[in-house]
Coordinates of C-alpha atoms in Angstrom, one line a residue:
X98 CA 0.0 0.0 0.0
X99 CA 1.5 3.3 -1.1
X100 CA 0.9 6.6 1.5
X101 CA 1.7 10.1 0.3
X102 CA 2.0 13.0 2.3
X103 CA 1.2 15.8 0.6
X104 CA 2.5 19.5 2.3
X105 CA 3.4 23.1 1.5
X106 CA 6.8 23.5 3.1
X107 CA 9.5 20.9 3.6
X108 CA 8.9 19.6 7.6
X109 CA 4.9 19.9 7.7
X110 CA 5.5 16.0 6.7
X111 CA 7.2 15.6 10.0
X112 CA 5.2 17.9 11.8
X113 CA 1.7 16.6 10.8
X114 CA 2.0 12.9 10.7
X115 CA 6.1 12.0 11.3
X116 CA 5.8 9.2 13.6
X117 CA 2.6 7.4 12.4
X118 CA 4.4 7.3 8.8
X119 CA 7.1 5.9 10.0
X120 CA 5.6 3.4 11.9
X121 CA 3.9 2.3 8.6
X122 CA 7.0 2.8 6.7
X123 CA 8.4 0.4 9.1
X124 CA 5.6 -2.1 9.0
X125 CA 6.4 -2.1 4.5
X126 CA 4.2 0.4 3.4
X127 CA 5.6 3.2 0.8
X128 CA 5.4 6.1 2.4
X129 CA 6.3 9.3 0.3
X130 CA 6.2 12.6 0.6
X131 CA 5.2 15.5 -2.3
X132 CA 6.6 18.8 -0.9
X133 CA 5.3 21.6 -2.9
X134 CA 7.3 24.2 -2.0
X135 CA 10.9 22.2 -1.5
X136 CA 13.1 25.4 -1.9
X137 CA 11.1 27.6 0.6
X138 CA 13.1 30.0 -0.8
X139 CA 11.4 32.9 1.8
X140 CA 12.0 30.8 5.0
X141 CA 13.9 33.0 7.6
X142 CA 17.3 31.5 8.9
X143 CA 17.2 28.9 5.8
X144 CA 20.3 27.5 4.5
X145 CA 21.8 27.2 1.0
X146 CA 19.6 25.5 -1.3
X147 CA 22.1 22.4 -1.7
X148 CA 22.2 22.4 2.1
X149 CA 18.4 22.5 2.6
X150 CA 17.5 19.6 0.0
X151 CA 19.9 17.7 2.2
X152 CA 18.4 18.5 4.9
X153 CA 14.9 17.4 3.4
X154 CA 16.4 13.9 2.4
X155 CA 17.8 13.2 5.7
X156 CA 14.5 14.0 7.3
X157 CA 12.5 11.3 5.3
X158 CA 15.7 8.9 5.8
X159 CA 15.1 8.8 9.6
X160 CA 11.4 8.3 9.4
X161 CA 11.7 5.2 6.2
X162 CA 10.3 7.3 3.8
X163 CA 11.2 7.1 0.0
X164 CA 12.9 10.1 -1.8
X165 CA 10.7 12.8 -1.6
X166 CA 8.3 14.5 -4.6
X167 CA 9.8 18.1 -4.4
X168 CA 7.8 21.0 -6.2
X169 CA 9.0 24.7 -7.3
X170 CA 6.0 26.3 -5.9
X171 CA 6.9 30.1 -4.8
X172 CA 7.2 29.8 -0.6
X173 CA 4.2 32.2 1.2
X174 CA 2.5 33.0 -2.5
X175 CA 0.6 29.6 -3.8
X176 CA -1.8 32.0 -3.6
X177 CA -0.3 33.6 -7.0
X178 CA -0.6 29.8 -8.7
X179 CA -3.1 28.8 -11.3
X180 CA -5.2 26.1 -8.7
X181 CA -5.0 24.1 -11.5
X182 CA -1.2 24.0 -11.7
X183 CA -1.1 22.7 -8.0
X184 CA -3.7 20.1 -8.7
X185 CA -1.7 18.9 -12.0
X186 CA 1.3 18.3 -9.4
X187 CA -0.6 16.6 -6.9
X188 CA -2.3 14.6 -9.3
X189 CA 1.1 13.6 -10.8
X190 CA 2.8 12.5 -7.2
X191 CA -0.5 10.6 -6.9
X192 CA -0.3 8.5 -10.5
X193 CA 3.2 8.1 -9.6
X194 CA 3.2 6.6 -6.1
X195 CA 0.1 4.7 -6.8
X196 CA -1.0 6.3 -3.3
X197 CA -4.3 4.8 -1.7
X198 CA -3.9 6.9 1.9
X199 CA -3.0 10.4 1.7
X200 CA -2.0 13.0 4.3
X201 CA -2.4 16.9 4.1
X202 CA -2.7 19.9 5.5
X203 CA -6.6 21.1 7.7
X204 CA -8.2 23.7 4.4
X205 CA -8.6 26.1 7.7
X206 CA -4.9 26.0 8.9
X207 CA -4.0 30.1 9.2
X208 CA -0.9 29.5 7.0
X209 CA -2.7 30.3 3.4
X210 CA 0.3 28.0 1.8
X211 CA -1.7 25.0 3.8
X212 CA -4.5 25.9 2.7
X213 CA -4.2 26.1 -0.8
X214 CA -2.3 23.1 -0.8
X215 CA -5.4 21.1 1.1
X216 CA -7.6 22.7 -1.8
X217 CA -5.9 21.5 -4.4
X218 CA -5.2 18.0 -2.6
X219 CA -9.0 17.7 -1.7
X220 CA -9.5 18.1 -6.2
X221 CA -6.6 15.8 -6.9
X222 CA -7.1 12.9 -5.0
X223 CA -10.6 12.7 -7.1
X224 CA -8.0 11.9 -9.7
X225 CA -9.1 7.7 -9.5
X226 CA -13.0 8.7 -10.2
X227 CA -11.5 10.4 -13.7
X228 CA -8.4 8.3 -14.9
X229 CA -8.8 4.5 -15.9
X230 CA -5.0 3.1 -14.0
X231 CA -5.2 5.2 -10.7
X232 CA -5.9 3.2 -8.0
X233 CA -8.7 4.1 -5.7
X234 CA -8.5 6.1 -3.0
X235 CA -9.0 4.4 0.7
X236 CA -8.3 7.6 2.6
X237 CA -7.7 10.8 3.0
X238 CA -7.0 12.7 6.6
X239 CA -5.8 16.4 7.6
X240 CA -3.2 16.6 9.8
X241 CA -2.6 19.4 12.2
X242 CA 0.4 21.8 12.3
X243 CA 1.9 23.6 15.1
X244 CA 1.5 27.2 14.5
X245 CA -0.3 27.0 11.6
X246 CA -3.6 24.5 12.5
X247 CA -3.4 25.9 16.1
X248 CA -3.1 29.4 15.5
X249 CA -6.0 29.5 13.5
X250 CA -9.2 31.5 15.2
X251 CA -12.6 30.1 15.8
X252 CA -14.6 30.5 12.7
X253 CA -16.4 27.1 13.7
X254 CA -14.6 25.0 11.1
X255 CA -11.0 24.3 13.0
X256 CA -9.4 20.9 13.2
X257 CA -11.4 18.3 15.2
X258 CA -9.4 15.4 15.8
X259 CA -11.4 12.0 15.2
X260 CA -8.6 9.9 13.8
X261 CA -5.7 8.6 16.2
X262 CA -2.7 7.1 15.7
X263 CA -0.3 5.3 19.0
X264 CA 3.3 6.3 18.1
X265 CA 5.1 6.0 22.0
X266 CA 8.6 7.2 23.5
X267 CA 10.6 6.0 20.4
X268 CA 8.1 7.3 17.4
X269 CA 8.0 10.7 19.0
X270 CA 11.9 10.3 19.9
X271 CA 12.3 10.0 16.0
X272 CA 10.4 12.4 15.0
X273 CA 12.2 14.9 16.7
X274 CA 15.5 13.8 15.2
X275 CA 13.9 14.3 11.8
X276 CA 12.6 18.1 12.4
X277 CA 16.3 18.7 14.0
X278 CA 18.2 17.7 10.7
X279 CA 16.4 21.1 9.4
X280 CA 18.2 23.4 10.5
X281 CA 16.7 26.9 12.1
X282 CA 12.9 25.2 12.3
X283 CA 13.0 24.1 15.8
X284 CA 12.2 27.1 18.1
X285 CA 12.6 27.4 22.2
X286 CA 9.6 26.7 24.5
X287 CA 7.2 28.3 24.5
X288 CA 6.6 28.2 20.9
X289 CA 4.7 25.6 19.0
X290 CA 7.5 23.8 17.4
X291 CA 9.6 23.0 20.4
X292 CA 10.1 19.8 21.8
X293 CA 8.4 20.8 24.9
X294 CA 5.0 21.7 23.2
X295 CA 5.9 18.8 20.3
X296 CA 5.8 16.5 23.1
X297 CA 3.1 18.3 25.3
X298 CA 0.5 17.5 21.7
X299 CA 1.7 13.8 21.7
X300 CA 1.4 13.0 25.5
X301 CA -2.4 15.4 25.0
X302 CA -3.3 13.2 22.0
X303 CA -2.4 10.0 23.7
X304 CA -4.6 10.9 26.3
X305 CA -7.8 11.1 24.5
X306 CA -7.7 8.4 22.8
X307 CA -5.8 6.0 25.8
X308 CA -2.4 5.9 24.2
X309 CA 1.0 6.1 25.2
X310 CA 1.8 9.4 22.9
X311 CA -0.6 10.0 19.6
X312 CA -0.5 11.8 16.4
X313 CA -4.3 13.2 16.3
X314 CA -6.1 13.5 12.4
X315 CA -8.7 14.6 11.1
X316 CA -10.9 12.5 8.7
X317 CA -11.9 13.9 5.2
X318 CA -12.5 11.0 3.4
X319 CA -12.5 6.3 4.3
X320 CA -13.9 4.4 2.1
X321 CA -14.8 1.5 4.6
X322 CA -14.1 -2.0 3.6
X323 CA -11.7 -0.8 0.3
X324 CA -8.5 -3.4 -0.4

């Protein structure tokens, strides 16, 4: 079974579902990850571009994952794409991954990058009910972000987890490794993307649903039943 993860930036694929895709990456499933924007050429503190593709590969070595899909996609302005050019690139990753599961950004995270990326994913997984050779979808889930699904405002539509996943002390453990091998994206406590808070969701997660640590989603899409 192929699983792709399908995000804006390079590290919202650790952030948003890290250590339940590499437990399935280390159970034999393909997971793979389409990064739309992989230059984030606008990120503050970013290193060379060489550096920072490095970076990106060593993350998705620690978790199992297979070489990453890695758009051009201008960093903070997919609002300036054609939708249909980010649909035509998702639809692509998807016909050649064979993906059945996919992973992506909440449409209300405050980061408009997610957001247009969780548009264009919510078209392109359709892909299967309008090509002959795509294989069905099974599932498709939204994943929160820290600062980006949590600092969102109530408008009544934020992310309501229904969709847990157990990942415990050495999931979580890797995870971590893999957001640390990109450099300047881990921040000190308090903010979001420390390890304190990082930890502080998995340990909150864990405890709604009676697990030791958790990765929370929410469900868009499961076709009940589909092999």
């Amino acid at each position: 079974m192929a699983i792709l993860i399908v995000v804006a930036h390079p590290d919202d694929e650790v952030l948003g579902c890290g250590g339940t895709a590499a437990a399935l990456a280390a159970q034999g499933e393909e997971v793979r990850s389409c990064i739309l924007s992989g230059d984030a050429d606008a990120r503050q503190d970013r290193p060379d571009v060489d550096t920072f593709h490095s970076n990106t590969n060593e993350a998705q070595k620690v978790l199992g994952f297979q070489p990453p899909v890695l758009g051009n996609f201008p960093n903070i302005k997919f609002n300036s794409v054609p939708h249909l050019e980010l649909v035509q690139f998702i639809e692509a990753a998807i016909e050649q991954t064979q993906a059945e599961i996919v992973f992506t950004h909440h449409p209300n995270d405050i980061n408009d990058d997610h957001k247009q990326t969780s548009s264009a994913c919510q078209a392109a997984v359709r892909l299967f009910q309008r090509r002959i050779g795509v294989k069905p979808l099974r599932a498709l889930y939204f994943m929160e972000i820290l600062s980006a699904t949590d600092w969102t405002f109530p408008s009544g539509s934020e992310f309501r987890a229904d969709t847990f996943y157990e990942i415990g002390a050495e999931l979580l453990e890797r995870k971590l490794v893999a957001l640390r091998s990109y450099q300047g994206v881990m921040r000190d406590f308090p903010h979001p993307r420390s390890e304190e808070i990082l930890k502080g969701l998995a340990a909150y997660r864990g405890g709604q649903a009676g697990m030791r640590y958790a990765e929370a989603f929410q469900t868009a899409f499961h076709a009940l039943g589909r092999k």
